[in-house]
Amino acid sequence: MHVIAFPRLRLVALAACLATLIGPAGAQFGPPRPKPSGPWMNKSLSPDQRADLIVAQMTLAEKISLLHGGGWQMLFGGPDAPPSKSLGNAGYIPGIPRLGIPDLQMADAAVGVTHSSVFGRYSTALPSCVAEAASWDLDLAREYGALIGAELRDQGYTMSLGGGINLAREPRNGRIFEYKGEDPILAGKLVGAEMKALQQQGIVGDIKHYALNDQESGRSYVNVKIGKRAMRESDLLAFEIGVKESGAGAVMCSYNLLNGDYACENNYLLTGVLKKDFGFQGFVVSDWGGTHSTAKAVLAGLDMEMPGNTYLADALAKAVDAGQVPMARLDNMVHRILRSEFAVGLFDNTPERQVPDVFRGLDVAERVAEQSIVLLKNADGQLPLDAARIKTIAVIGSHADAGVLSGGGSAQVDPMGGNAVPQPANTPFFERVIWHRSAPLKAIRAKAPHADVQYDGGTDPAAAARLAKTSDVAIVFVNQPSSEGSDHSSLSLPGNQDALVGAVAAANPHTIVVLETGGAVTMPWIGQVSAAVEAWYPGIRGAQAIASILFGDVNPSAKLPLTFAKSEADLPHPKLTEQPPPASDKDMVEMFPGYKENTRKFDVDYDEGLLVGYKWYDAKDKTPLFPFGFGLSYTTYKYSNLKVSKDSVSFQVTNTGARAGAEIAEVYATLPQASGEQFNRLVAWYKVRLAPGESKPVTLLLDPFYLSIFNADKDAWELVPGEYIVQVGGSSRDLPLRGSVRLD
Ligand code: BGC
């Protein structure tokens, strides 16, 4: 899909340029907004009270106007695109000036603000979300969210579409890079911290895709089958924690069906669980094109249709008129939207546009990358490299001379200065592979100024091996492009990359592999290389961070937020469940409303239930390639002195090596037998920073909620009385401390 130039777009862009030329710094986009007035502007009232006051003043047409909007016009065009005041991103809902209701300007912003190039703006491309999760660091998640929030605000946006936490239940999912791994507590806490920080910038935050949209294949047609207990303790638990900890203003319901009903018209999901059980006060917005009905969706809990006006515009007015949707429900929909806007201060502090702080963005991006790169293997202390001793380095593959890879689809941040590896202009949107201009070759040369550093593109493994043979070390970069809209057909690296690594490793015993992948991949060559580093999609300062890790300026501290399987045969579903091919041309359907709903639905049975990721490997006694929670350091740590009480666990961590480092200490619990869950679950963790030889005591609270099971019969969480085994260590498969506690 390419960006089409519209005459009106040019006018809008021109107006923006003029405003910039003649207006003061921090100028508003378009004419100045009248200062809102009315009793709802009294800041001492709660967001709910303020929303009630304003809803009472609204006409039916005004109410309905807030429940749907335009979007994606810049990409898809159309006779009336773009709407006059849209900032050109995923969604736009005009406000109501008479009441001071601001515009909702929504931007996709999972790893940074997207579509900045439309008006020639700058946004920081952060490392991917799964990279952020590999830091296990709530402070860093806050920085991540605060930066995105600030850059949204600087560009005039009022709502973010980010916060993806679909669990890595299906590791071939093409959107794993947008999510936070396979553990519901880790993912939930991280998104909670990130969204809270984002909202503190005065932007409405969103958590998505609710729920169980764990694969892209047939995402609008797939009916996920899963039991209540299993979903509450896995995917829905991540949302429960995220929603409660962040107070996010919005939740995006997903494209898929869940146990027979579309997520966006699923009463159990939206009303029963999200609004009642989680106590979610904000609004539910459909994923783009994910609304399928009027009365059914609205009564199930959907509050906003995006983009378009098929179901929640005139059709909703008619449904209210016909008594199919009570006026009270309509008021509640509007209330929820306005409440979220009041809660983040949209009425009180309208974003003022200004140039984003590029330096801060680059700095945060580099820090996140440094703390998210996982050292997977380091035989014989191969790393860190000693720049003073190495004379020749071969850098091979993966466009390492040009840039670092990023993830595609709606999370794609426009690359600063354009794609470092240009693709044909007519490449479809979801197939674009974007490389950010952060070249590992240059960063490595900067760290080893006296070494002869040569590059080989890696297309011919034999040629790459020849270069490797005459070099002191060979650093092979490998990649796995991913995008929204499709899954990986397998966990293997695409193309000839496995053969490339094999050939280089056979030629040079000092072969280091740097992976730039969306999530987990298989590594048939792991036994032949001396070191391996998982850099994910490392963002605009990725190369600098990779070089800092390789040369030891940064001691790696990240741990895997998802399991790396040895092969697909070990997965709960060795084969990806794909959408059956259309029976005939007549069955070809479109993504947007109006398609024949029933023609291509298919089931995926998540019969592994709550055994997502490491829980599956533990319960089935399978050995992964690299376990959840695993990650090496250039120093070593010792765990000692475990004490477990009813509400806390304490232990000591010692840095037993010669370098300062940060160890992520992980606490797992196995529930009493009566729970039926005889496998570990992560219940707490802490990142301890330690100087060489230093010891620190760590005490972590044991949250009873994280030890509970969901009783589907009672529809409630409960703590099973009995003996809880608690284990502590540096990875889910390396837990040297073991104790237990009785809980009643
Ligand atoms: C994606 C969402 C995104 C929306 C708007 C959809 O295709 O699934 O994650 O926020 O588009 O761009």
CSV table of C-alpha atoms in Angstrom, one decimal, residues 30-273:
chain,number,residue,atom,x,y,z
A,30,GLY,CA,-5.7,25.1,13.1
A,31,PRO,CA,-7.6,28.0,14.6
A,32,PRO,CA,-7.3,28.6,18.3
A,33,ARG,CA,-9.8,26.6,20.4
A,34,PRO,CA,-12.3,28.6,22.5
A,35,LYS,CA,-11.4,28.2,26.2
A,36,PRO,CA,-13.8,25.5,27.5
A,37,SER,CA,-16.3,26.7,30.0
A,38,GLY,CA,-19.1,25.1,31.9
A,39,PRO,CA,-19.5,23.5,35.3
A,40,TRP,CA,-17.6,20.4,34.1
A,41,MET,CA,-14.4,22.5,34.0
A,42,ASN,CA,-14.3,22.6,37.8
A,43,LYS,CA,-11.2,20.5,38.5
A,44,SER,CA,-12.2,19.7,42.0
A,45,LEU,CA,-14.9,17.4,40.6
A,46,SER,CA,-14.0,13.8,39.8
A,47,PRO,CA,-13.7,12.7,36.1
A,48,ASP,CA,-17.0,10.8,36.5
A,49,GLN,CA,-18.8,13.9,37.9
A,50,ARG,CA,-17.4,16.1,35.2
A,51,ALA,CA,-18.4,13.5,32.5
A,52,ASP,CA,-22.0,13.3,33.9
A,53,LEU,CA,-22.3,17.1,33.8
A,54,ILE,CA,-21.3,17.3,30.2
A,55,VAL,CA,-23.4,14.3,29.1
A,56,ALA,CA,-26.5,16.0,30.5
A,57,GLN,CA,-25.9,18.9,28.1
A,58,MET,CA,-25.5,16.8,25.0
A,59,THR,CA,-28.0,16.2,22.1
A,60,LEU,CA,-28.5,12.7,20.8
A,61,ALA,CA,-26.6,13.6,17.6
A,62,GLU,CA,-23.7,15.0,19.6
A,63,LYS,CA,-23.5,11.9,21.7
A,64,ILE,CA,-23.5,9.6,18.7
A,65,SER,CA,-20.8,11.8,17.0
A,66,LEU,CA,-18.3,10.8,19.7
A,67,LEU,CA,-18.8,7.0,19.2
A,68,HIS,CA,-17.2,6.6,15.8
A,69,GLY,CA,-14.7,8.3,13.6
A,70,GLY,CA,-12.4,8.3,10.6
A,71,GLY,CA,-9.0,6.8,10.2
A,72,TRP,CA,-6.2,5.6,8.1
A,73,GLN,CA,-7.2,8.0,5.4
A,74,MET,CA,-3.7,8.8,4.6
A,75,LEU,CA,-3.1,5.2,3.6
A,76,PHE,CA,-6.4,4.2,2.1
A,77,GLY,CA,-7.8,7.4,0.8
A,78,GLY,CA,-11.4,7.8,-0.2
A,79,PRO,CA,-13.5,10.7,-1.5
A,80,ASP,CA,-13.6,12.6,1.7
A,81,ALA,CA,-10.1,11.9,3.1
A,82,PRO,CA,-8.4,13.2,5.0
A,83,PRO,CA,-10.8,14.8,7.4
A,84,SER,CA,-9.9,18.5,7.7
A,85,LYS,CA,-8.4,18.4,11.2
A,86,SER,CA,-7.0,14.9,11.3
A,87,LEU,CA,-3.4,14.7,12.0
A,88,GLY,CA,-3.2,11.8,9.5
A,89,ASN,CA,-2.8,8.8,11.8
A,90,ALA,CA,-5.0,5.8,12.6
A,91,GLY,CA,-8.1,7.6,14.0
A,92,TYR,CA,-9.8,10.9,14.3
A,93,ILE,CA,-13.0,11.9,16.1
A,94,PRO,CA,-13.9,15.5,16.0
A,95,GLY,CA,-14.7,17.1,19.3
A,96,ILE,CA,-17.6,19.4,20.1
A,97,PRO,CA,-16.4,23.0,20.4
A,98,ARG,CA,-19.7,24.2,21.9
A,99,LEU,CA,-19.0,22.1,25.0
A,100,GLY,CA,-15.2,22.3,24.9
A,101,ILE,CA,-14.8,18.6,24.0
A,102,PRO,CA,-11.4,18.1,22.4
A,103,ASP,CA,-10.7,16.2,19.2
A,104,LEU,CA,-9.6,12.6,19.7
A,105,GLN,CA,-6.5,12.4,17.5
A,106,MET,CA,-5.4,8.7,17.7
A,107,ALA,CA,-2.0,7.5,16.7
A,108,ASP,CA,-0.6,4.0,16.6
A,109,ALA,CA,2.3,4.2,19.0
A,110,ALA,CA,3.4,0.7,20.1
A,111,VAL,CA,7.2,1.3,19.7
A,112,GLY,CA,7.0,5.0,19.0
A,113,VAL,CA,4.7,7.4,17.2
A,114,THR,CA,3.9,6.2,13.7
A,115,HIS,CA,3.3,7.9,10.4
A,116,SER,CA,5.4,10.9,11.4
A,117,SER,CA,6.6,11.4,7.8
A,118,VAL,CA,3.1,12.4,6.7
A,119,PHE,CA,3.8,15.9,7.9
A,120,GLY,CA,7.6,15.6,8.0
A,121,ARG,CA,7.7,15.1,11.8
A,122,TYR,CA,10.2,13.2,13.9
A,123,SER,CA,9.4,10.3,16.3
A,124,THR,CA,11.8,8.0,18.1
A,125,ALA,CA,11.9,4.4,17.0
A,126,LEU,CA,12.3,2.6,20.3
A,127,PRO,CA,13.4,-1.1,20.6
A,128,SER,CA,10.4,-3.4,20.1
A,129,CYS,CA,8.0,-4.1,22.9
A,130,VAL,CA,9.3,-7.6,23.4
A,131,ALA,CA,12.8,-6.1,23.8
A,132,GLU,CA,11.4,-3.8,26.5
A,133,ALA,CA,10.0,-6.9,28.2
A,134,ALA,CA,13.4,-8.5,28.1
A,135,SER,CA,14.6,-5.7,30.5
A,136,TRP,CA,12.0,-6.9,33.1
A,137,ASP,CA,12.4,-3.3,34.3
A,138,LEU,CA,9.4,-1.4,35.4
A,139,ASP,CA,11.3,1.9,35.6
A,140,LEU,CA,12.4,1.4,32.0
A,141,ALA,CA,8.8,0.6,31.0
A,142,ARG,CA,7.8,3.9,32.6
A,143,GLU,CA,10.5,5.7,30.5
A,144,TYR,CA,9.3,4.0,27.4
A,145,GLY,CA,5.7,5.0,28.0
A,146,ALA,CA,6.6,8.6,29.1
A,147,LEU,CA,8.7,9.1,25.9
A,148,ILE,CA,5.9,7.9,23.6
A,149,GLY,CA,3.4,10.0,25.5
A,150,ALA,CA,5.6,13.1,25.3
A,151,GLU,CA,6.2,12.6,21.5
A,152,LEU,CA,2.4,12.1,20.9
A,153,ARG,CA,1.7,15.2,22.8
A,154,ASP,CA,4.3,17.2,21.0
A,155,GLN,CA,2.7,16.2,17.7
A,156,GLY,CA,-0.8,17.1,18.9
A,157,TYR,CA,-2.2,13.6,19.4
A,158,THR,CA,-4.6,13.0,22.3
A,159,MET,CA,-4.8,9.2,22.3
A,160,SER,CA,-2.3,6.4,21.8
A,161,LEU,CA,-3.0,3.0,20.2
A,162,GLY,CA,-0.2,0.9,21.8
A,163,GLY,CA,0.0,-1.3,24.9
A,164,GLY,CA,-0.2,-4.7,23.1
A,165,ILE,CA,0.0,-7.6,25.6
A,166,ASN,CA,-1.3,-10.6,23.7
A,167,LEU,CA,0.7,-13.5,25.1
A,168,ALA,CA,3.2,-15.3,23.0
A,169,ARG,CA,1.0,-18.4,23.1
A,170,GLU,CA,1.7,-19.0,19.4
A,171,PRO,CA,5.4,-18.2,19.0
A,172,ARG,CA,5.0,-17.9,15.2
A,173,ASN,CA,2.7,-14.9,15.7
A,174,GLY,CA,3.9,-12.1,13.4
A,175,ARG,CA,3.2,-9.5,16.1
A,176,ILE,CA,5.2,-10.9,19.0
A,177,PHE,CA,7.5,-7.9,18.6
A,178,GLU,CA,4.6,-5.7,19.6
A,179,TYR,CA,3.8,-7.7,22.8
A,180,LYS,CA,5.5,-8.4,26.1
A,181,GLY,CA,6.3,-12.0,26.0
A,182,GLU,CA,4.6,-15.1,27.4
A,183,ASP,CA,4.0,-14.5,31.1
A,184,PRO,CA,0.8,-12.7,32.1
A,185,ILE,CA,2.3,-11.2,35.3
A,186,LEU,CA,5.4,-9.8,33.6
A,187,ALA,CA,3.4,-8.5,30.6
A,188,GLY,CA,0.7,-7.1,32.8
A,189,LYS,CA,3.0,-5.3,35.1
A,190,LEU,CA,5.1,-3.9,32.3
A,191,VAL,CA,2.1,-2.6,30.3
A,192,GLY,CA,0.6,-1.2,33.6
A,193,ALA,CA,3.8,0.8,34.3
A,194,GLU,CA,4.2,1.9,30.6
A,195,MET,CA,0.5,3.1,30.2
A,196,LYS,CA,0.4,4.9,33.5
A,197,ALA,CA,3.5,6.9,32.5
A,198,LEU,CA,2.1,7.5,29.1
A,199,GLN,CA,-1.2,8.8,30.5
A,200,GLN,CA,0.7,11.1,32.8
A,201,GLN,CA,1.7,13.0,29.7
A,202,GLY,CA,-1.9,13.9,29.2
A,203,ILE,CA,-2.6,11.3,26.6
A,204,VAL,CA,-5.4,8.7,26.7
A,205,GLY,CA,-3.7,5.3,26.8
A,206,ASP,CA,-5.0,2.0,25.3
A,207,ILE,CA,-4.3,-1.6,26.0
A,208,LYS,CA,-4.9,-4.1,23.2
A,209,HIS,CA,-5.9,-6.5,21.6
A,210,TYR,CA,-8.5,-7.8,23.9
A,211,ALA,CA,-8.4,-10.8,23.8
A,212,LEU,CA,-6.7,-14.0,22.7
A,213,ASN,CA,-5.7,-12.5,19.3
A,214,ASP,CA,-2.6,-14.6,19.6
A,215,GLN,CA,-2.1,-15.2,15.9
A,216,GLU,CA,-2.4,-13.1,12.8
A,217,SER,CA,-3.4,-16.0,10.4
A,218,GLY,CA,-7.1,-15.5,9.7
A,219,ARG,CA,-7.3,-13.0,12.6
A,220,SER,CA,-10.7,-11.7,11.6
A,221,TYR,CA,-12.2,-15.2,11.2
A,222,VAL,CA,-10.5,-17.3,13.8
A,223,ASN,CA,-12.7,-18.5,16.6
A,224,VAL,CA,-10.6,-19.2,19.6
A,225,LYS,CA,-11.8,-22.0,21.8
A,226,ILE,CA,-10.5,-22.0,25.4
A,227,GLY,CA,-11.9,-22.6,28.9
A,228,LYS,CA,-12.7,-20.0,31.4
A,229,ARG,CA,-10.1,-20.9,34.0
A,230,ALA,CA,-7.4,-21.2,31.4
A,231,MET,CA,-8.1,-17.8,29.8
A,232,ARG,CA,-8.5,-16.0,33.2
A,233,GLU,CA,-5.1,-17.3,34.4
A,234,SER,CA,-3.3,-16.6,31.2
A,235,ASP,CA,-4.2,-14.0,28.5
A,236,LEU,CA,-6.9,-12.2,30.5
A,237,LEU,CA,-4.7,-12.0,33.6
A,238,ALA,CA,-2.2,-9.9,31.7
A,239,PHE,CA,-5.1,-7.5,30.8
A,240,GLU,CA,-6.4,-7.6,34.4
A,241,ILE,CA,-3.1,-6.5,35.8
A,242,GLY,CA,-2.4,-4.0,33.1
A,243,VAL,CA,-5.8,-2.3,33.3
A,244,LYS,CA,-5.8,-2.1,37.1
A,245,GLU,CA,-2.3,-0.9,37.4
A,246,SER,CA,-2.4,1.8,34.7
A,247,GLY,CA,-6.0,3.0,34.8
A,248,ALA,CA,-5.8,3.0,31.0
A,249,GLY,CA,-8.5,5.1,29.4
A,250,ALA,CA,-9.2,2.6,26.6
A,251,VAL,CA,-9.1,-1.1,25.8
A,252,MET,CA,-9.1,-2.2,22.2
A,253,CYS,CA,-11.2,-5.3,21.5
A,254,SER,CA,-9.6,-7.7,19.0
A,255,TYR,CA,-10.5,-9.0,15.5
A,256,ASN,CA,-11.0,-12.7,16.5
A,257,LEU,CA,-14.0,-14.6,17.8
A,258,LEU,CA,-13.8,-16.1,21.3
A,259,ASN,CA,-15.9,-19.1,22.0
A,260,GLY,CA,-18.3,-18.3,19.3
A,261,ASP,CA,-18.7,-14.5,19.5
A,262,TYR,CA,-16.5,-11.8,18.0
A,263,ALA,CA,-14.4,-10.2,20.7
A,264,CYS,CA,-16.0,-6.8,20.0
A,265,GLU,CA,-19.5,-8.2,20.7
A,266,ASN,CA,-18.6,-10.7,23.4
A,267,ASN,CA,-20.6,-10.0,26.5
A,268,TYR,CA,-18.5,-12.2,28.7
A,269,LEU,CA,-15.3,-10.6,27.6
A,270,LEU,CA,-16.3,-6.9,27.5
A,271,THR,CA,-18.9,-6.6,30.3
A,272,GLY,CA,-18.6,-9.7,32.5
A,273,VAL,CA,-14.9,-9.7,32.8
